[in-house]
Amino acid sequence: MVPTHTLNPSHSIYQIAHPSDSPLGLYLHVPFCLARCHFCSFYLQVYRTENVQKYVMALEGEIQLYADLLQLQATPIATIYFGGGTPTILTADQLSRIGNLIRSTYHVIPEAEITIEAHPASVTSSYLHQLLEAGFNRISFGIQSTSDSELIQLGGRNQTTQIAMAITQAQAAGFSNINIDVMYGLPGQTLETWTSTLHDILAFSPQHISCYALTIEEGTRFAIDQRRGKFKEHDGDIQVAMEEFACNAFTTAGYQHYELSNFSQPGFQCRHNMQYWQGGSYLGLGPSAQSCLGLTRFGNVADLDRYCEEIESQSLPIRNYELLEREQALRESIVLGLRMIQGVPLDLVNTIHACSDWQILVPQLIENGLLEQASGHLRLTTRGHRFADTVAVTLW
Ligand code: SF4
């Protein structure tokens, strides 16, 4: 059964449906940090206690609003992800209260993956124990590098001693599903310092590693520095060497390369992100959070004050609502699915292949050595991994 709910009268343009028996991922955006890192373009505010209190009340309101409007009591919630920003800027009591509200109003399955992004300097041993008690079973540390001079270039939010202490304390507290984010192509980074970062993080044996190239986003300190000639990106060959070096280091250490930028020990793929890459539905709560429910895509207003005001007046703070045609939704989910190393089942690709421009484009991409067919799937070739964005733009 697919219930369709028309939201309150002021939002009657939104027709949001979700198959009640297919699992849903829940994302909660916590838009606060102590300071902005030099590469970060996420929507966030510098931490102020009164704003956090206001935000928590509004978030609880939004959780309740969706529970009523979409009848989410019947929908299995398989993953919950607190991202940001810095979710660990909230007190353990605030996080626990939000978690309890979700559990009492939505149907969270017992084996749900519940992740919190954490800033190493913002956690203590007792806080980590409280997170476990609050139900979090996965923690993700955005450390980026273990070189103090590179960390200063990024904005000085982390120090290597804090990183080591936070990860060790999380393991000692009982977290058995830990992710570490690292980044290559940083200013001042060399193959030697990158090797050293990889060596340091592998020494912690995290269950999961996300490894991204630095991209310079508009509005960031790095973009300003680049325009002023103070910051020069690494040339492509070094970036490729860093990427290949990391891939070899992780796979040699027993990690599975399961998504373009993600590696895990067997059985520890990030189930929440798989929901994005495999065309599943997810509901994003909090300012600027994005949602995909069936054929609908929408995002929340990226403004804390507006978000709080609209929730207070019982309105959904939705912007950029889009209802897709079935074929476009399928195209998008296949293009995203190509981020998975195993690719996308050919059966699925063939449902639009036969009656669209893909009939020409897919064979061309295969001929150019960017896509291949293997084990009943269409997937990027090893060379195609480097040109994944080009493939995505071609097929979008
Ligand atoms: S901690 Fe994360 S969200 Fe906060 S400013 Fe740095 S990169 Fe952005």
PDB file of N, CA and C in Angstrom, residues 304-380:
ATOM      1  N   LEU A 304      18.395  29.041   9.792  1.00  0.00           N
ATOM      2  CA  LEU A 304      17.914  28.554  11.086  1.00  0.00           C
ATOM      3  C   LEU A 304      16.682  29.318  11.575  1.00  0.00           C
ATOM      4  N   ASP A 305      16.689  30.653  11.460  1.00  0.00           N
ATOM      5  CA  ASP A 305      15.553  31.436  11.964  1.00  0.00           C
ATOM      6  C   ASP A 305      14.273  31.092  11.212  1.00  0.00           C
ATOM      7  N   ARG A 306      14.369  31.051   9.875  1.00  0.00           N
ATOM      8  CA  ARG A 306      13.179  30.727   9.080  1.00  0.00           C
ATOM      9  C   ARG A 306      12.695  29.317   9.404  1.00  0.00           C
ATOM     10  N   TYR A 307      13.643  28.412   9.534  1.00  0.00           N
ATOM     11  CA  TYR A 307      13.306  27.011   9.859  1.00  0.00           C
ATOM     12  C   TYR A 307      12.498  26.962  11.156  1.00  0.00           C
ATOM     13  N   CYS A 308      13.009  27.641  12.196  1.00  0.00           N
ATOM     14  CA  CYS A 308      12.340  27.597  13.504  1.00  0.00           C
ATOM     15  C   CYS A 308      10.966  28.258  13.428  1.00  0.00           C
ATOM     16  N   GLU A 309      10.880  29.386  12.725  1.00  0.00           N
ATOM     17  CA  GLU A 309       9.584  30.091  12.624  1.00  0.00           C
ATOM     18  C   GLU A 309       8.545  29.216  11.924  1.00  0.00           C
ATOM     19  N   GLU A 310       8.956  28.586  10.833  1.00  0.00           N
ATOM     20  CA  GLU A 310       7.980  27.804  10.068  1.00  0.00           C
ATOM     21  C   GLU A 310       7.516  26.561  10.828  1.00  0.00           C
ATOM     22  N   ILE A 311       8.455  25.937  11.537  1.00  0.00           N
ATOM     23  CA  ILE A 311       8.040  24.776  12.344  1.00  0.00           C
ATOM     24  C   ILE A 311       7.091  25.240  13.449  1.00  0.00           C
ATOM     25  N   GLU A 312       7.403  26.389  14.044  1.00  0.00           N
ATOM     26  CA  GLU A 312       6.547  26.888  15.127  1.00  0.00           C
ATOM     27  C   GLU A 312       5.123  27.143  14.638  1.00  0.00           C
ATOM     28  N   SER A 313       5.001  27.547  13.361  1.00  0.00           N
ATOM     29  CA  SER A 313       3.648  27.772  12.835  1.00  0.00           C
ATOM     30  C   SER A 313       3.089  26.514  12.162  1.00  0.00           C
ATOM     31  N   GLN A 314       3.664  25.371  12.529  1.00  0.00           N
ATOM     32  CA  GLN A 314       3.161  24.062  12.050  1.00  0.00           C
ATOM     33  C   GLN A 314       3.249  23.908  10.530  1.00  0.00           C
ATOM     34  N   SER A 315       4.203  24.604   9.918  1.00  0.00           N
ATOM     35  CA  SER A 315       4.397  24.455   8.475  1.00  0.00           C
ATOM     36  C   SER A 315       5.682  23.686   8.234  1.00  0.00           C
ATOM     37  N   LEU A 316       5.738  22.963   7.132  1.00  0.00           N
ATOM     38  CA  LEU A 316       6.997  22.300   6.772  1.00  0.00           C
ATOM     39  C   LEU A 316       7.905  23.321   6.102  1.00  0.00           C
ATOM     40  N   PRO A 317       9.168  23.416   6.529  1.00  0.00           N
ATOM     41  CA  PRO A 317      10.068  24.443   5.988  1.00  0.00           C
ATOM     42  C   PRO A 317      10.688  24.028   4.654  1.00  0.00           C
ATOM     43  N   ILE A 318       9.837  23.559   3.737  1.00  0.00           N
ATOM     44  CA  ILE A 318      10.324  22.952   2.487  1.00  0.00           C
ATOM     45  C   ILE A 318      10.631  24.012   1.422  1.00  0.00           C
ATOM     46  N   ARG A 319      11.714  23.793   0.708  1.00  0.00           N
ATOM     47  CA  ARG A 319      12.054  24.595  -0.474  1.00  0.00           C
ATOM     48  C   ARG A 319      12.432  23.602  -1.582  1.00  0.00           C
ATOM     49  N   ASN A 320      12.431  24.071  -2.818  1.00  0.00           N
ATOM     50  CA  ASN A 320      12.915  23.259  -3.946  1.00  0.00           C
ATOM     51  C   ASN A 320      12.206  21.900  -4.052  1.00  0.00           C
ATOM     52  N   TYR A 321      10.894  21.950  -3.914  1.00  0.00           N
ATOM     53  CA  TYR A 321      10.141  20.701  -4.046  1.00  0.00           C
ATOM     54  C   TYR A 321      10.069  20.293  -5.523  1.00  0.00           C
ATOM     55  N   GLU A 322      10.255  19.014  -5.796  1.00  0.00           N
ATOM     56  CA  GLU A 322      10.231  18.539  -7.173  1.00  0.00           C
ATOM     57  C   GLU A 322       9.562  17.167  -7.223  1.00  0.00           C
ATOM     58  N   LEU A 323       8.647  17.013  -8.140  1.00  0.00           N
ATOM     59  CA  LEU A 323       8.022  15.702  -8.353  1.00  0.00           C
ATOM     60  C   LEU A 323       8.536  15.172  -9.693  1.00  0.00           C
ATOM     61  N   LEU A 324       9.306  14.081  -9.653  1.00  0.00           N
ATOM     62  CA  LEU A 324       9.964  13.594 -10.871  1.00  0.00           C
ATOM     63  C   LEU A 324       9.084  12.625 -11.639  1.00  0.00           C
ATOM     64  N   GLU A 325       9.324  12.592 -12.948  1.00  0.00           N
ATOM     65  CA  GLU A 325       8.748  11.520 -13.759  1.00  0.00           C
ATOM     66  C   GLU A 325       9.437  10.229 -13.336  1.00  0.00           C
ATOM     67  N   ARG A 326       8.742   9.112 -13.495  1.00  0.00           N
ATOM     68  CA  ARG A 326       9.316   7.829 -13.069  1.00  0.00           C
ATOM     69  C   ARG A 326      10.657   7.547 -13.776  1.00  0.00           C
ATOM     70  N   GLU A 327      10.729   7.872 -15.087  1.00  0.00           N
ATOM     71  CA  GLU A 327      11.966   7.561 -15.810  1.00  0.00           C
ATOM     72  C   GLU A 327      13.136   8.409 -15.296  1.00  0.00           C
ATOM     73  N   GLN A 328      12.859   9.684 -15.003  1.00  0.00           N
ATOM     74  CA  GLN A 328      13.937  10.551 -14.516  1.00  0.00           C
ATOM     75  C   GLN A 328      14.435  10.068 -13.151  1.00  0.00           C
ATOM     76  N   ALA A 329      13.484   9.646 -12.290  1.00  0.00           N
ATOM     77  CA  ALA A 329      13.871   9.147 -10.963  1.00  0.00           C
ATOM     78  C   ALA A 329      14.742   7.902 -11.099  1.00  0.00           C
ATOM     79  N   LEU A 330      14.376   7.058 -12.059  1.00  0.00           N
ATOM     80  CA  LEU A 330      15.140   5.826 -12.273  1.00  0.00           C
ATOM     81  C   LEU A 330      16.540   6.140 -12.803  1.00  0.00           C
ATOM     82  N   ARG A 331      16.593   7.080 -13.757  1.00  0.00           N
ATOM     83  CA  ARG A 331      17.893   7.515 -14.294  1.00  0.00           C
ATOM     84  C   ARG A 331      18.793   7.993 -13.152  1.00  0.00           C
ATOM     85  N   GLU A 332      18.242   8.863 -12.313  1.00  0.00           N
ATOM     86  CA  GLU A 332      19.044   9.421 -11.218  1.00  0.00           C
ATOM     87  C   GLU A 332      19.557   8.324 -10.307  1.00  0.00           C
ATOM     88  N   SER A 333      18.669   7.377 -10.002  1.00  0.00           N
ATOM     89  CA  SER A 333      19.101   6.349  -9.051  1.00  0.00           C
ATOM     90  C   SER A 333      20.159   5.431  -9.694  1.00  0.00           C
ATOM     91  N   ILE A 334      20.071   5.209 -11.011  1.00  0.00           N
ATOM     92  CA  ILE A 334      21.102   4.387 -11.669  1.00  0.00           C
ATOM     93  C   ILE A 334      22.436   5.141 -11.717  1.00  0.00           C
ATOM     94  N   VAL A 335      22.370   6.429 -12.045  1.00  0.00           N
ATOM     95  CA  VAL A 335      23.607   7.222 -12.116  1.00  0.00           C
ATOM     96  C   VAL A 335      24.283   7.246 -10.736  1.00  0.00           C
ATOM     97  N   LEU A 336      23.481   7.441  -9.696  1.00  0.00           N
ATOM     98  CA  LEU A 336      24.065   7.411  -8.344  1.00  0.00           C
ATOM     99  C   LEU A 336      24.593   6.019  -8.014  1.00  0.00           C
ATOM    100  N   GLY A 337      23.849   5.005  -8.465  1.00  0.00           N
ATOM    101  CA  GLY A 337      24.240   3.617  -8.194  1.00  0.00           C
ATOM    102  C   GLY A 337      25.575   3.248  -8.815  1.00  0.00           C
ATOM    103  N   LEU A 338      25.957   3.970  -9.875  1.00  0.00           N
ATOM    104  CA  LEU A 338      27.253   3.683 -10.500  1.00  0.00           C
ATOM    105  C   LEU A 338      28.417   4.080  -9.595  1.00  0.00           C
ATOM    106  N   ARG A 339      28.132   4.805  -8.524  1.00  0.00           N
ATOM    107  CA  ARG A 339      29.184   5.084  -7.533  1.00  0.00           C
ATOM    108  C   ARG A 339      29.580   3.803  -6.791  1.00  0.00           C
ATOM    109  N   MET A 340      28.663   2.832  -6.758  1.00  0.00           N
ATOM    110  CA  MET A 340      28.985   1.569  -6.097  1.00  0.00           C
ATOM    111  C   MET A 340      29.953   0.786  -6.992  1.00  0.00           C
ATOM    112  N   ILE A 341      30.977   0.207  -6.390  1.00  0.00           N
ATOM    113  CA  ILE A 341      31.996  -0.492  -7.188  1.00  0.00           C
ATOM    114  C   ILE A 341      31.378  -1.663  -7.959  1.00  0.00           C
ATOM    115  N   GLN A 342      30.397  -2.330  -7.372  1.00  0.00           N
ATOM    116  CA  GLN A 342      29.785  -3.470  -8.075  1.00  0.00           C
ATOM    117  C   GLN A 342      28.864  -3.020  -9.207  1.00  0.00           C
ATOM    118  N   GLY A 343      28.507  -1.736  -9.237  1.00  0.00           N
ATOM    119  CA  GLY A 343      27.667  -1.205 -10.303  1.00  0.00           C
ATOM    120  C   GLY A 343      26.178  -1.404 -10.044  1.00  0.00           C
ATOM    121  N   VAL A 344      25.413  -1.407 -11.135  1.00  0.00           N
ATOM    122  CA  VAL A 344      23.951  -1.451 -11.059  1.00  0.00           C
ATOM    123  C   VAL A 344      23.471  -2.661 -11.853  1.00  0.00           C
ATOM    124  N   PRO A 345      22.481  -3.422 -11.341  1.00  0.00           N
ATOM    125  CA  PRO A 345      22.012  -4.595 -12.098  1.00  0.00           C
ATOM    126  C   PRO A 345      21.580  -4.215 -13.522  1.00  0.00           C
ATOM    127  N   LEU A 346      22.015  -5.038 -14.472  1.00  0.00           N
ATOM    128  CA  LEU A 346      21.694  -4.749 -15.881  1.00  0.00           C
ATOM    129  C   LEU A 346      20.183  -4.723 -16.127  1.00  0.00           C
ATOM    130  N   ASP A 347      19.441  -5.553 -15.404  1.00  0.00           N
ATOM    131  CA  ASP A 347      17.978  -5.569 -15.566  1.00  0.00           C
ATOM    132  C   ASP A 347      17.405  -4.177 -15.372  1.00  0.00           C
ATOM    133  N   LEU A 348      17.939  -3.510 -14.351  1.00  0.00           N
ATOM    134  CA  LEU A 348      17.447  -2.181 -14.024  1.00  0.00           C
ATOM    135  C   LEU A 348      17.841  -1.189 -15.122  1.00  0.00           C
ATOM    136  N   VAL A 349      19.094  -1.282 -15.544  1.00  0.00           N
ATOM    137  CA  VAL A 349      19.569  -0.368 -16.598  1.00  0.00           C
ATOM    138  C   VAL A 349      18.728  -0.571 -17.852  1.00  0.00           C
ATOM    139  N   ASN A 350      18.419  -1.826 -18.167  1.00  0.00           N
ATOM    140  CA  ASN A 350      17.704  -2.119 -19.413  1.00  0.00           C
ATOM    141  C   ASN A 350      16.285  -1.566 -19.422  1.00  0.00           C
ATOM    142  N   THR A 351      15.721  -1.306 -18.245  1.00  0.00           N
ATOM    143  CA  THR A 351      14.352  -0.786 -18.239  1.00  0.00           C
ATOM    144  C   THR A 351      14.292   0.592 -18.887  1.00  0.00           C
ATOM    145  N   ILE A 352      15.383   1.366 -18.825  1.00  0.00           N
ATOM    146  CA  ILE A 352      15.321   2.635 -19.576  1.00  0.00           C
ATOM    147  C   ILE A 352      16.252   2.644 -20.777  1.00  0.00           C
ATOM    148  N   HIS A 353      17.138   1.682 -20.824  1.00  0.00           N
ATOM    149  CA  HIS A 353      18.100   1.623 -21.918  1.00  0.00           C
ATOM    150  C   HIS A 353      17.393   1.518 -23.260  1.00  0.00           C
ATOM    151  N   ALA A 354      16.389   0.682 -23.278  1.00  0.00           N
ATOM    152  CA  ALA A 354      15.753   0.339 -24.546  1.00  0.00           C
ATOM    153  C   ALA A 354      15.002   1.502 -25.179  1.00  0.00           C
ATOM    154  N   CYS A 355      14.570   2.457 -24.384  1.00  0.00           N
ATOM    155  CA  CYS A 355      13.699   3.493 -24.958  1.00  0.00           C
ATOM    156  C   CYS A 355      14.223   4.902 -24.681  1.00  0.00           C
ATOM    157  N   SER A 356      15.534   5.064 -24.646  1.00  0.00           N
ATOM    158  CA  SER A 356      16.040   6.412 -24.389  1.00  0.00           C
ATOM    159  C   SER A 356      17.392   6.611 -25.059  1.00  0.00           C
ATOM    160  N   ASP A 357      17.982   7.813 -24.837  1.00  0.00           N
ATOM    161  CA  ASP A 357      19.296   8.112 -25.416  1.00  0.00           C
ATOM    162  C   ASP A 357      20.389   7.202 -24.850  1.00  0.00           C
ATOM    163  N   TRP A 358      20.088   6.462 -23.795  1.00  0.00           N
ATOM    164  CA  TRP A 358      21.083   5.536 -23.234  1.00  0.00           C
ATOM    165  C   TRP A 358      21.445   4.429 -24.234  1.00  0.00           C
ATOM    166  N   GLN A 359      20.512   4.179 -25.153  1.00  0.00           N
ATOM    167  CA  GLN A 359      20.756   3.155 -26.167  1.00  0.00           C
ATOM    168  C   GLN A 359      22.040   3.484 -26.947  1.00  0.00           C
ATOM    169  N   ILE A 360      22.311   4.775 -27.096  1.00  0.00           N
ATOM    170  CA  ILE A 360      23.529   5.207 -27.788  1.00  0.00           C
ATOM    171  C   ILE A 360      24.641   5.513 -26.781  1.00  0.00           C
ATOM    172  N   LEU A 361      24.284   6.191 -25.683  1.00  0.00           N
ATOM    173  CA  LEU A 361      25.309   6.682 -24.745  1.00  0.00           C
ATOM    174  C   LEU A 361      26.047   5.558 -24.008  1.00  0.00           C
ATOM    175  N   VAL A 362      25.298   4.554 -23.550  1.00  0.00           N
ATOM    176  CA  VAL A 362      25.944   3.492 -22.771  1.00  0.00           C
ATOM    177  C   VAL A 362      26.983   2.739 -23.615  1.00  0.00           C
ATOM    178  N   PRO A 363      26.632   2.294 -24.858  1.00  0.00           N
ATOM    179  CA  PRO A 363      27.664   1.628 -25.675  1.00  0.00           C
ATOM    180  C   PRO A 363      28.874   2.534 -25.940  1.00  0.00           C
ATOM    181  N   GLN A 364      28.615   3.844 -26.107  1.00  0.00           N
ATOM    182  CA  GLN A 364      29.750   4.771 -26.329  1.00  0.00           C
ATOM    183  C   GLN A 364      30.676   4.801 -25.115  1.00  0.00           C
ATOM    184  N   LEU A 365      30.083   4.865 -23.930  1.00  0.00           N
ATOM    185  CA  LEU A 365      30.898   4.917 -22.705  1.00  0.00           C
ATOM    186  C   LEU A 365      31.655   3.599 -22.508  1.00  0.00           C
ATOM    187  N   ILE A 366      31.027   2.497 -22.947  1.00  0.00           N
ATOM    188  CA  ILE A 366      31.720   1.196 -22.871  1.00  0.00           C
ATOM    189  C   ILE A 366      32.899   1.205 -23.851  1.00  0.00           C
ATOM    190  N   GLU A 367      32.648   1.699 -25.052  1.00  0.00           N
ATOM    191  CA  GLU A 367      33.707   1.739 -26.069  1.00  0.00           C
ATOM    192  C   GLU A 367      34.875   2.636 -25.627  1.00  0.00           C
ATOM    193  N   ASN A 368      34.534   3.700 -24.900  1.00  0.00           N
ATOM    194  CA  ASN A 368      35.588   4.610 -24.421  1.00  0.00           C
ATOM    195  C   ASN A 368      36.306   4.092 -23.177  1.00  0.00           C
ATOM    196  N   GLY A 369      35.927   2.896 -22.745  1.00  0.00           N
ATOM    197  CA  GLY A 369      36.625   2.288 -21.611  1.00  0.00           C
ATOM    198  C   GLY A 369      36.241   2.866 -20.254  1.00  0.00           C
ATOM    199  N   LEU A 370      35.061   3.515 -20.162  1.00  0.00           N
ATOM    200  CA  LEU A 370      34.656   4.092 -18.873  1.00  0.00           C
ATOM    201  C   LEU A 370      33.628   3.223 -18.150  1.00  0.00           C
ATOM    202  N   LEU A 371      32.850   2.463 -18.914  1.00  0.00           N
ATOM    203  CA  LEU A 371      31.870   1.536 -18.331  1.00  0.00           C
ATOM    204  C   LEU A 371      32.159   0.133 -18.838  1.00  0.00           C
ATOM    205  N   GLU A 372      31.695  -0.859 -18.053  1.00  0.00           N
ATOM    206  CA  GLU A 372      31.813  -2.245 -18.523  1.00  0.00           C
ATOM    207  C   GLU A 372      30.662  -3.066 -17.926  1.00  0.00           C
ATOM    208  N   GLN A 373      30.411  -4.216 -18.539  1.00  0.00           N
ATOM    209  CA  GLN A 373      29.408  -5.133 -18.000  1.00  0.00           C
ATOM    210  C   GLN A 373      30.143  -6.290 -17.339  1.00  0.00           C
ATOM    211  N   ALA A 374      29.717  -6.616 -16.116  1.00  0.00           N
ATOM    212  CA  ALA A 374      30.360  -7.736 -15.410  1.00  0.00           C
ATOM    213  C   ALA A 374      29.387  -8.274 -14.373  1.00  0.00           C
ATOM    214  N   SER A 375      29.317  -9.599 -14.299  1.00  0.00           N
ATOM    215  CA  SER A 375      28.460 -10.289 -13.318  1.00  0.00           C
ATOM    216  C   SER A 375      27.033  -9.743 -13.299  1.00  0.00           C
ATOM    217  N   GLY A 376      26.479  -9.495 -14.469  1.00  0.00           N
ATOM    218  CA  GLY A 376      25.094  -9.039 -14.543  1.00  0.00           C
ATOM    219  C   GLY A 376      24.901  -7.595 -14.121  1.00  0.00           C
ATOM    220  N   HIS A 377      26.001  -6.844 -14.041  1.00  0.00           N
ATOM    221  CA  HIS A 377      25.908  -5.442 -13.634  1.00  0.00           C
ATOM    222  C   HIS A 377      26.575  -4.534 -14.674  1.00  0.00           C
ATOM    223  N   LEU A 378      26.146  -3.290 -14.715  1.00  0.00           N
ATOM    224  CA  LEU A 378      26.868  -2.252 -15.446  1.00  0.00           C
ATOM    225  C   LEU A 378      27.658  -1.479 -14.396  1.00  0.00           C
ATOM    226  N   ARG A 379      28.972  -1.326 -14.642  1.00  0.00           N
ATOM    227  CA  ARG A 379      29.778  -0.638 -13.631  1.00  0.00           C
ATOM    228  C   ARG A 379      30.860   0.213 -14.283  1.00  0.00           C
ATOM    229  N   LEU A 380      31.414   1.120 -13.487  1.00  0.00           N
ATOM    230  CA  LEU A 380      32.538   1.917 -13.966  1.00  0.00           C
ATOM    231  C   LEU A 380      33.760   1.013 -14.060  1.00  0.00           C
TER     232      LEU A 380
END
